[in-house]
Structure formats: structure tokens, C-alpha cells
Amino acid sequence: MAAPNPALLHDKQAFIADLVGQMTLAEKIGQLRLISIGPDMPREKIVQEIAAGRIGGTFNSVVHVDNRMMQDAAVKKSRMKIPMFFAYDVVHGHRTIFPIGLGLASSWDMPLVERSARVAAIEASADSLDMTFAPMVDISRDPRWGRTSEGFGEDPYLVSRIARAMVRGYQGPSPARRDSIMASVKHFALYGAVEGGRDYNIVDMSPMRMYQDYLPPYLAAIEAGAGGVMVALNSINGVPASANTWLMQDLLRKEWGFGGVAVSDHGAITELVRHGVARDGREAAKLAIKAGIDMSMADTLYLQELPGLVESGEVSMEEIDRSVRNVLGAKYDMGLFHDPYLRIGAAADDPADLYADSRMHRADAREVARRSMVLLENKNQTLPLRKTATVALVGPLADAPLDMMGSWSAAGKSQSSVTLRRGMAEAMRGKGRLLYAVGANVTDDPQIVEYLNFLNWDDKEVLQDPRPPADMIAEAVAMAKQADVVVAAVGESRGMSHESSSRTRLDIPASQRALLEALKATGKPLVLVLMNGRPLDLQWESANADAMLETWFSGSEGGHAIADVLFGDYNPSGKLPISFPRSIGQIPTYYNHPRVGRPFVEGKPGNYTSQYFEEKNGPLYPFGYGLSYTDFTVSAVSLSSARLERGGRIAARVTVTNTGRRKGETAVQLYIRDEAASVVRPVKELRGFQKVTLEPGESRTLQFDIGEDDLKFFNARLEHVAEPGEFEVQIGLDSQAVQSARFELL
Ligand code: BGC
């Protein structure tokens, strides 16, 4: 009788080799298939397929009853009795929705980021899931790209730190634990660099830049133990990632030693034909399996084509076995051979109400959300607000529970979102007065409305207020006139920052801008609460708003968290993980750009320097920037030595002081500038940060240790080296406001 041999369970390699030895070619190919379970799919058909050994795992099925039925089919009805695994996009929370990636990154708080992933894993595993397609660690420097929202920003160091924290959170001490899920880092590789920020476009990039800037986060996730990799949809220097043997074999397997499972993105193998590198489906399947795509997601090509390809000898049995071993290895690592029902549990224990609040982690979500917000402006200390005030709350995002969740909000339900309106009302109850008017639709552009409606397949996302815009504005203005202060919640709807939602403009849509202009004309203090999934062009807003809080899409507890910040119950500490350009024409605007021969010099806007002559140069808000309700100063940098020996370390110290009147927290950032090297190096690079909380008047000395490793980069031969010479250490509160000192590497 063919089946996994429990006597070999203690030895992963022997166990899997024994299993593979018993499998037919058809059963092997079945393991390489990852199928999306849609709500309307006939259950009997799925069970039949699984029992016949034609499916290795599923995604998009998050209900115990369904997953148990499928697992029963696999382990009780199929010949080989190999368990299935159940995957899902658990990207920023599961039932409890945390802030989107950019928000998590804005916290610069690794234990907090890890906690968000841990909670997501606890909830997802309790819903019978074994694997997530996350973390998404694509570096993005072009905010036109809609998936910028999902990632953690522009900086390889920060994103790598977050990648590690997320993997630790999802997988816990081991992906085999009942309350852990396996992480599959995505999208391998370079998806964030699609040309022009247009989704699915090509990526053409020098190897040096790949190694230096774009690849480190994937490697960090793998080093942290991510059991899976999802392969990107884009091509890389002419070869689609899904057919790219250099990427999948030379880099991922040989150079990085990845031993887990590689899954394609949705339909990516079929798309090889449209990329124009495969004549037909047969050739696409051949290219993908040879490159090392272990599992095909949501297409039928492996099922249809691999048998013939093996028979003709074009694909060897060893190539099939290699992928089968990776899939079975991942299942082993998820603990499924020890117990296929590890996360499914017994029917008697199934939750009565999947959406019960008791299954959620609201306190965690609120804590993470309030730490994810970035105070961009606060003129004349407009914030914090008094709870006893009369506040006019306006804007299409003030009471928008679905938008609040952001895109890829997994099993989150909009009914569980606390909107800003609710959060403020609760905070002000019995104290002040909260007036509310919607004021404008997110957009009135019919083409965009149609697009957003198209994206919205399971909820009514874009509910347009049918009133004439002028009437809506008039209502809001009348309300503003009765108030002490106006809070306007404006930005993007969640569908505007999503997969395939690339934009050609970064401004706040015209309908909302018109509202803001009318509110400004009332002369009342104007506080903007921004909700958006990418850096926006905020030139008008920064000039006209009295205060501006970037809240991203802040999740299930967003309304409470924003109210905490607006009323000063929490003093904001978030810092931008991505630069905000002044205009779309400045893109790419990233702080760590390579040096040039004629750099623009502030205050000397002369000709023949690298600049745009029509507007001020540099970002509107730099990387690392974020205000607080208190003030901090950073002292001059003192170095323990002006010379660093190979293998040694020097200490860089600064004293940070809270010079304001409130307790506050800030992220103190360490940048390094390589003064001269064998290749052009960035103007500076983040190499460390520390979060510090200080009482009013309190000072603390922070120490950053710098070693040779912190000075390393990839040279023209792609060797990771630290070259001798001078370096500048910069320490400060953002990428521009820094103190500096120099040392020499011997
Ligand atoms: C996305 C992936 C996602 C997959 C499965 C694709 O469209 O690019 O990020 O994991 O769908 O839902």
C-alpha cells in the first residue's frame, strides 16, 4: 500500500525520498498544482480531483469545513495519502486588518511589525491556513505603481529588516507549529521596478543595482527562514522571472542556497506565451519547470503538458522530482505529515461565528496603527485637537470602512473597521461636538469610477453620492463655518492603490481638491487626514493645510488610532519609509540615489547642475521624515576613533534630547556615505536606526556600532566588499536633518 512511511518521519530527506519513490508521474505532477478555490466551484469536482491526486495545494479557501473536506479527500481517498496545504494572501493581517505595508514600515518598529505578522498567523492558522503569500518586499521607488502600498518602501536596509521581522512573525519559532503559517516571500524578483511604474511592465536593470538595492530584502526573508518564494510576473533583462534559470537556479538555489518551494504567480506560466518567449503552452510549461517553478498557480499547463514533455524526454524525471521534493519538503516543514489536520482541527471545535469580535486582536491593531502614522505638517501647533471643541469632519474617507482596510485585506470585513467618524465620535462623546458631512466623492471621473467598480468583486466599493458636487461642498462649508476646526479625510480609495492600479497622476483627485479649496476659504484651521497607498503630490496641501497626518490605510482599528493621534492620546512617531516627490515629473525621487558629476547644490540653482529648473529640487518630504508633538534635537556625532581597522568596530554616539513639552518617541537614523570607491556609490545609505522614547527635557546618548560589514557594497564584479578610504557617518531625525563625522577604513 502506497503511503507516507511514519517510521521515517524523523528524517526529512529519507522520508521524502521514500515517498517520491512510490509516486507515479501523474501523482508527482498533481503535487505541482496550486489551485484557487472560488466560492462557486463545485465541491464534488474538487474532491474528485484531489482524490485522484491531481492537486497539491489550494489558495483562497479559508473555511474549516471546506479545507477539512479537501484534506479528507487527500489523506483518506487519494492513493498516496499526501496532505494538501491551504494558502492565502495574508498580507497585512487576516481577520484583524493592520495598516498596509507602507504604514507598517512607517513605524520603524521591528517588534511591532513582527507582532502584526504573529497576530496574522495566529488568526490565519486558526482559520485552517498553512501558508501565506507574504511578505511582499519589492522595493518601490515609483509611486505610480499601485502595489507600492503593499511593500515597505524604497530602502533596501529598512525593507530587509522588515522582511526578517515579518517572516519571524508569520512562522514563529517554526512553521510546523499549530499557530504558525509558512511565509512565501514575493515577488521574486524586482517587481517593484517595473518600467514607468506600470504594473506587469518589464524590468531592465544592471546587476550591480539589483544586488545592491533590490535583491537584499528577498535574501533577508530567506535567511530568516521563509519556506516559500513567489516568483514575479515581470521579465528581468529580457527573460520573464518564471522562465529565468539565472534567477531561479543560479541565484536563488545555488548562490543563496534556498531549499524551499517556489510557486509561480497567478497564471504566470501561461503568460510566458504572451511575453513572447514560449510558442505555446507546451513550451511555457517546459521553460517554467526547467527554470525551477515548483508549483504552478492557477493554471492547467503542468497538468496538460508535463506528461508529454517527460515522455518525449524534453523534461527529465529528475527535473520533475526536484520540484516534487521541494513541495513535499514544504509540507513536511509545515508539519502536515505529522498531522494533516494540525490547523484544521476537529469539526466539533469549528468556530461558531467566523467573524466574532472575540477572534480578533483589536488592541494590537490599534497600537500598531497609531504608530504607523506620520505627522507631515503641524503649523502653529494646530494639533493635537481639544476633545471639547466643535469639529467639522468632512471628506469621502471619513466614514469609509472598506477603504480603511486598504487592498489585500485578506479575510477582513469592512463591517469590522472602525472609521474615523466613529473613532472621533467615541473620543469626543460627552465632551465636544462632532459635525459630519461627506463633502465630495473620492473622484467624480466616470472612467475611474468604472475602473474601481470593476476591481470590486465582493463588496460595493464605490458608492457614489449622487448629489451635485457643488451641493455637497456647500453642505460641508456650512458645517465648517459652525466649527472651531475642520478635519478633512481625503486621499485615495483603496482600489486606487492596488494590483494593476498604476496612476499617471499623484494628486488628490479633483473632486476632493475642490472641497479642500472651499474649506480653506472659510478661514477655519484645516487638518488633513490623508488615506492613501503611495506618496502623493501634496504641494498644494502642504502650503494650505494647517496640519497634515499621513495615515495610509490604517486597518480595522484605524478610526480609533487616528483619533488617538488627533487628540494627543498618542504622540505621533512614524517616519516616512519612502520619499514624497514634489511632482510626478520628479520620479524617481529616492534619497539614496547614486552620486553624479554635477550634483544640484541647495541655494545655488545655477545652470549645468543636475536639477529640474521649473521647481524646487529635492523631495517635498524626505525619506525618514516625520514630526512629533514635541521637539527633539540631536547633538554632534562623536566617534570612538577616526580609524576603523578591518574586523574592528567603532562607536558613533549622539545625544538625543526632548526639548519640547510632551513625552515623545522618535526613530534616530544612521546613514553612511562612502566618499570614494571603485564604483559610483549612493549619496548616503541607511545602515541603522534606534527608536527612543523621552520625557520632556530628558536626554539619552545612543550608540551605533559600525563595522566593516556596514561599509560593504557590490563592486563591478559583484563582489561584496568594503574598500579602504574615507566614510561619513550621518545621524539624525530624517535622511536630511543629520549631524555628521568622518572616519577612515584602513
Ligand atoms: C498577485 C499575488 C497574489 C496572487 C494570489 C496575484 O495576482 O500578484 O501577489 O499572491 O495573485 O492571490
CSV table of N, CA and C and ligand atoms in Angstrom, one decimal, residues 36 59-60 88-89 91 132-134 136 138 147 150 186-187 191 199-200 230-231 233 264-267 297 408 499, ligand 1:
chain,number,residue,atom,x,y,z
A,36,SER,N,-6.8,27.8,-7.2
A,36,SER,CA,-7.6,28.7,-6.5
A,36,SER,C,-9.0,28.2,-6.3
A,59,PHE,N,-5.4,27.7,-2.7
A,59,PHE,CA,-5.5,29.1,-2.0
A,59,PHE,C,-6.9,29.6,-2.2
A,60,ASN,N,-7.2,30.6,-1.4
A,60,ASN,CA,-8.5,31.3,-1.4
A,60,ASN,C,-9.6,30.5,-0.7
A,88,TYR,N,-3.1,31.5,1.4
A,88,TYR,CA,-3.9,32.7,1.2
A,88,TYR,C,-3.0,33.9,1.3
A,89,ASP,N,-3.6,35.0,0.7
A,89,ASP,CA,-2.8,36.3,0.8
A,89,ASP,C,-3.0,36.9,2.2
A,91,VAL,N,-1.6,39.4,4.0
A,91,VAL,CA,-0.5,40.4,3.7
A,91,VAL,C,-0.3,41.4,4.8
A,132,THR,N,1.1,31.7,3.8
A,132,THR,CA,0.7,33.0,3.2
A,132,THR,C,1.6,33.4,2.1
A,133,PHE,N,1.1,34.1,1.1
A,133,PHE,CA,1.9,34.7,0.1
A,133,PHE,C,2.4,36.1,0.5
A,134,ALA,N,3.3,36.1,1.4
A,134,ALA,CA,3.8,37.3,2.0
A,134,ALA,C,5.1,36.9,2.8
A,136,MET,N,5.5,40.8,1.1
A,136,MET,CA,5.8,41.4,-0.2
A,136,MET,C,6.9,42.4,0.1
A,138,ASP,N,9.0,43.9,-2.3
A,138,ASP,CA,9.5,44.6,-3.5
A,138,ASP,C,9.8,46.1,-3.2
A,147,ARG,N,1.1,48.9,-6.4
A,147,ARG,CA,1.5,48.0,-5.4
A,147,ARG,C,2.5,48.5,-4.5
A,150,GLU,N,1.6,48.0,-0.9
A,150,GLU,CA,1.8,46.7,-0.3
A,150,GLU,C,3.1,46.5,0.3
A,186,LYS,N,7.6,37.5,-1.7
A,186,LYS,CA,7.3,37.8,-3.0
A,186,LYS,C,7.7,39.2,-3.3
A,187,HIS,N,7.7,39.7,-4.6
A,187,HIS,CA,7.6,38.8,-5.8
A,187,HIS,C,9.0,38.7,-6.4
A,191,TYR,N,10.0,43.1,-8.9
A,191,TYR,CA,8.7,43.5,-9.4
A,191,TYR,C,8.4,45.0,-9.2
A,199,ASP,N,2.0,48.5,-14.0
A,199,ASP,CA,2.1,47.2,-13.5
A,199,ASP,C,2.3,46.2,-14.6
A,200,TYR,N,3.0,45.1,-14.2
A,200,TYR,CA,3.4,44.0,-15.1
A,200,TYR,C,4.4,44.3,-16.2
A,230,MET,N,7.5,33.4,-3.9
A,230,MET,CA,6.6,33.5,-5.1
A,230,MET,C,7.3,34.3,-6.2
A,231,VAL,N,7.2,33.7,-7.4
A,231,VAL,CA,8.0,34.3,-8.5
A,231,VAL,C,7.2,35.4,-9.2
A,233,LEU,N,5.8,38.4,-11.8
A,233,LEU,CA,5.2,38.3,-13.1
A,233,LEU,C,6.0,39.0,-14.2
A,264,SER,N,4.7,29.8,-8.7
A,264,SER,CA,4.5,30.9,-9.7
A,264,SER,C,3.5,31.9,-9.2
A,265,ASP,N,3.4,33.1,-9.8
A,265,ASP,CA,2.3,33.9,-9.5
A,265,ASP,C,1.1,33.5,-10.4
A,266,HIS,N,0.0,34.1,-10.1
A,266,HIS,CA,-1.3,33.7,-10.7
A,266,HIS,C,-1.2,33.7,-12.3
A,267,GLY,N,-1.3,32.5,-12.8
A,267,GLY,CA,-1.3,32.3,-14.3
A,267,GLY,C,0.0,32.7,-15.0
A,297,MET,N,0.6,28.2,-10.2
A,297,MET,CA,-0.6,28.7,-9.5
A,297,MET,C,-1.6,29.0,-10.6
A,408,TRP,N,-5.6,44.1,-0.5
A,408,TRP,CA,-5.1,42.8,0.0
A,408,TRP,C,-5.5,42.7,1.5
A,499,GLU,N,-3.1,46.1,-7.0
A,499,GLU,CA,-2.6,45.5,-8.2
A,499,GLU,C,-3.2,46.0,-9.4
B,1,BGC,C1,-0.7,38.6,-7.1
B,1,BGC,C2,0.0,37.9,-5.9
B,1,BGC,C3,-1.0,37.1,-5.1
B,1,BGC,C4,-1.7,36.1,-6.1
B,1,BGC,C5,-2.7,35.2,-5.4
B,1,BGC,C6,-1.6,37.7,-7.9
B,1,BGC,O1,-2.4,38.4,-8.7
B,1,BGC,O2,0.2,39.2,-8.0
B,1,BGC,O3,0.6,38.9,-5.1
B,1,BGC,O4,-0.4,36.4,-4.1
B,1,BGC,O5,-2.4,36.9,-7.0
B,1,BGC,O6,-3.8,35.9,-4.9
